[in-house]
Coordinates of C-alpha atoms in Angstrom, one line a residue:
X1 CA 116.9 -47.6 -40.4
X2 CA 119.3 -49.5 -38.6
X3 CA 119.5 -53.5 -38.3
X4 CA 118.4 -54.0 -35.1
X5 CA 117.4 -57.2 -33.4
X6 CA 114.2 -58.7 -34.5
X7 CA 111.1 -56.4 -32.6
X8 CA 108.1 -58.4 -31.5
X9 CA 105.6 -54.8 -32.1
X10 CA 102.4 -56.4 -31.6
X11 CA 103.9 -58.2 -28.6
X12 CA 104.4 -54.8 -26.9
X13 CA 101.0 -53.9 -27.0
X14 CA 99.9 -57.4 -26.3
X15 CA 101.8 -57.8 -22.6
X16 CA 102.2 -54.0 -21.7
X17 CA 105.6 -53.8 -21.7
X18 CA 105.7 -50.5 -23.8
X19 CA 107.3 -47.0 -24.4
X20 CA 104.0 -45.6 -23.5
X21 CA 101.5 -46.4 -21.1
X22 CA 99.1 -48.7 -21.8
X23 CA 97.6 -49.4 -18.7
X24 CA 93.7 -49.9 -18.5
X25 CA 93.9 -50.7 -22.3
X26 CA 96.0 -53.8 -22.8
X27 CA 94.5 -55.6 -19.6
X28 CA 91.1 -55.6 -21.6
X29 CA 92.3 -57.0 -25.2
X30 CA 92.5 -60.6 -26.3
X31 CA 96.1 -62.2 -26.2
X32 CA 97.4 -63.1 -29.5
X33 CA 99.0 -66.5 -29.7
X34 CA 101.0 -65.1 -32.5
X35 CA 103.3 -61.8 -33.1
X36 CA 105.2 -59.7 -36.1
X37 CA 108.7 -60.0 -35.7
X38 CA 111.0 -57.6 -38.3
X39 CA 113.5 -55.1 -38.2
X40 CA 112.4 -52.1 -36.9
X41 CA 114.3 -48.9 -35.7
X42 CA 113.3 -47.9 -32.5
X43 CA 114.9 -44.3 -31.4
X44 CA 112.2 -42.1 -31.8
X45 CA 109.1 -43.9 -32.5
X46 CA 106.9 -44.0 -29.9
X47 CA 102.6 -46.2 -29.5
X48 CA 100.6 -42.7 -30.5
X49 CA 97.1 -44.3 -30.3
X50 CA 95.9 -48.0 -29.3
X51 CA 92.8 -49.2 -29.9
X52 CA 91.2 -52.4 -28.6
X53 CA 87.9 -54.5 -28.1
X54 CA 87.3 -58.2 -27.9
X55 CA 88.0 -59.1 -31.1
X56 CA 90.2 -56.0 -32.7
X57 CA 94.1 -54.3 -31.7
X58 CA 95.3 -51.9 -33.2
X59 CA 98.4 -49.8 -32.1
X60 CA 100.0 -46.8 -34.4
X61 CA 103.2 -45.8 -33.6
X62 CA 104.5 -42.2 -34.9
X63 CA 108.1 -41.5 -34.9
X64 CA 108.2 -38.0 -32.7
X65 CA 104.4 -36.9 -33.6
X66 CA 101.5 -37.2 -32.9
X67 CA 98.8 -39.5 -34.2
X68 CA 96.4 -36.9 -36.0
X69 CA 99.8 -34.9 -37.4
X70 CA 101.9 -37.7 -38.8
X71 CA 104.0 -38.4 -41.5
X72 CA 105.0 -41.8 -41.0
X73 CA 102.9 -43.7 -39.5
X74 CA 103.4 -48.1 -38.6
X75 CA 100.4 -50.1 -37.5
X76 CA 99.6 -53.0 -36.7
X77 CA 96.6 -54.6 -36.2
X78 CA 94.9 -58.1 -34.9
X79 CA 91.8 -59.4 -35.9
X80 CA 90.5 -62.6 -33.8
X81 CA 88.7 -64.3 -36.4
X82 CA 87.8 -67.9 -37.3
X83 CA 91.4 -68.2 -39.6
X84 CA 89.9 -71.5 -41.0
X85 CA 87.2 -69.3 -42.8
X86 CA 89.1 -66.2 -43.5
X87 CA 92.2 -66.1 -45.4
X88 CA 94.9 -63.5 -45.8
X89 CA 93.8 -63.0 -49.5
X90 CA 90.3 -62.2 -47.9
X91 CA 91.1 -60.2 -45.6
X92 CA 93.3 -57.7 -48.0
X93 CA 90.5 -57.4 -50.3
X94 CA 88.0 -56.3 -47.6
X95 CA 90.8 -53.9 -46.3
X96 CA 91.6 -52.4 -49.7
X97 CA 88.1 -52.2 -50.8
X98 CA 88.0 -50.3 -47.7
X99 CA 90.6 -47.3 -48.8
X100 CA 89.2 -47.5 -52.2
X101 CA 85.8 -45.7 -52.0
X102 CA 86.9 -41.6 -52.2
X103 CA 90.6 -42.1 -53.2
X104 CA 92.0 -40.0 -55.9
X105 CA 93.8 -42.3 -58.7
X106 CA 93.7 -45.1 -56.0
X107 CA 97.0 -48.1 -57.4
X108 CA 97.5 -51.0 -55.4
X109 CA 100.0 -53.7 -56.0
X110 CA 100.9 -57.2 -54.4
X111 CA 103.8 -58.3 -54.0
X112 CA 103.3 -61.6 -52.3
X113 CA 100.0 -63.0 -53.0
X114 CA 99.2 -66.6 -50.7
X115 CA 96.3 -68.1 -48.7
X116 CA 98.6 -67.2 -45.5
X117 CA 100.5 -63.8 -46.6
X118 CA 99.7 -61.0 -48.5
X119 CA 101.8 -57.7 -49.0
X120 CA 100.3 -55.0 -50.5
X121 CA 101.3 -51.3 -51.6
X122 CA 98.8 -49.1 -52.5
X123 CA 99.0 -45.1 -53.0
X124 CA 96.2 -42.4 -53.6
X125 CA 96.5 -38.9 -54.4
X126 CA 94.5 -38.3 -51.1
X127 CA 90.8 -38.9 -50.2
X128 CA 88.1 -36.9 -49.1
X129 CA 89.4 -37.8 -45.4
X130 CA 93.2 -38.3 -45.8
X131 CA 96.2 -36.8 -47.7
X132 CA 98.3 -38.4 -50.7
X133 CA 99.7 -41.2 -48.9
X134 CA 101.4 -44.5 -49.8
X135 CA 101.4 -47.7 -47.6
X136 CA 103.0 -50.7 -47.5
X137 CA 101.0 -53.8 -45.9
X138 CA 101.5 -57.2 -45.1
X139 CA 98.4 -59.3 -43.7
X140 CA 99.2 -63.1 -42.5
X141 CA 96.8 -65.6 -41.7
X142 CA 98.2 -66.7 -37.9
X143 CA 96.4 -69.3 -35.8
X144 CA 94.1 -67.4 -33.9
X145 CA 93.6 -64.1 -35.5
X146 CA 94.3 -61.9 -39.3
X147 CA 97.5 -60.2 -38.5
X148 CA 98.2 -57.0 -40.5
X149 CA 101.6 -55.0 -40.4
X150 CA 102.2 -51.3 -42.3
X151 CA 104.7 -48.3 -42.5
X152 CA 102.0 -45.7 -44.7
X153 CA 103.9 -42.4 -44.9
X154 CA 102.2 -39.4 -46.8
X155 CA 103.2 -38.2 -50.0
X156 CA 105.2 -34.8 -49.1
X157 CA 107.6 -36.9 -46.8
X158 CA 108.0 -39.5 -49.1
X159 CA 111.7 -40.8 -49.4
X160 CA 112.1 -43.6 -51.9
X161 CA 115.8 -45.2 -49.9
X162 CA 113.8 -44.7 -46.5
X163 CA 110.5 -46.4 -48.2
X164 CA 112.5 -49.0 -50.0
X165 CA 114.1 -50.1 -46.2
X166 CA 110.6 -50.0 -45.1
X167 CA 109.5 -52.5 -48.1
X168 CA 112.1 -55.2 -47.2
X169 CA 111.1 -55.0 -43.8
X170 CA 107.5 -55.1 -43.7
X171 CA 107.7 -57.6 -46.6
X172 CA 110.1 -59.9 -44.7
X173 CA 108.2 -60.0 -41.8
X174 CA 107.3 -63.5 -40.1
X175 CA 104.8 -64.0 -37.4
X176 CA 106.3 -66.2 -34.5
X177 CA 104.8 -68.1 -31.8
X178 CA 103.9 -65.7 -28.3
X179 CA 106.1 -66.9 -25.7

């Protein structure tokens, strides 16, 4: 992973101004008032699958695959919620509790643990639905909405130096006023 410039991800999928076409999807989302910034290596990586409703985003980039035959995989994902009621620490619980039910020898660990921010990693030896897969998540609390940001990649193309990168970056991540 190189050191790039600081990439506003969510910020692409927010205004439009994408790799891929996102055209008849963006237009009908909610604008975030907040974005991701981190380091993020671009060459490659491309928006495989967008998802969006009033009150939900989510965009999964693949690096040269496609989204049902990954093996890295980041996402990010917006939640418009009432952030005065729902925390970060909330919000990670009801996501992990989520991955849980299923999982073979489900772990999870946090790494930063706040009302605002949590980063999580968690792994399973795969699931009725999914492969062995590990995943590295951070979910802030921003003004308007529960942010989340995650590099997952699955178990047979793990690379701990490559993951490790991945850590720093998703860890180090800092939600920014949208311009």
């Amino acid at each position: 992973m190189k050191n790039e410039k600081l990439i506003t991800l969510i910020i692409c999928a927010a205004t439009g101004l994408c790799v891929a076409d996102t055209t008849n999807t963006v237009s009908k989302a909610r604008k975030p008032k907040q974005v991701f910034t981190f380091d993020f290596d671009l060459p490659g990586w491309k928006i495989a699958h967008v998802d969006q409703s009033g009150d939900f985003t989510l965009i999964e980039w693949t690096n040269n695959e496609s989204v049902t035959n990954w093996t890295e995989l980041v996402s990010g994902g917006i939640l418009f919620i009432d952030t005065t009621k729902v925390h970060a620490q909330r919000y990670a619980n009801f996501y992990v509790e989520g991955i849980m039910p299923g999982s073979i020898d489900f772990k999870v660990n946090c790494l930063v643990d706040t009302p605002d921010n949590v980063v999580i990693e968690w792994s399973h030896k795969g699931s009725g639905k999914w492969p062995a897969q590990r995943e590295i998540t951070h979910i802030s609390r921003g003004k308007d909405a529960i942010y989340r940001l995650a590099y997952t990649v699955k178990e047979t193309s793990f690379d701990k130096e490559k993951y490790d990168l991945w850590l720093r970056s998703i860890r180090d991540a800092k939600l920014v006023d949208e311009k």
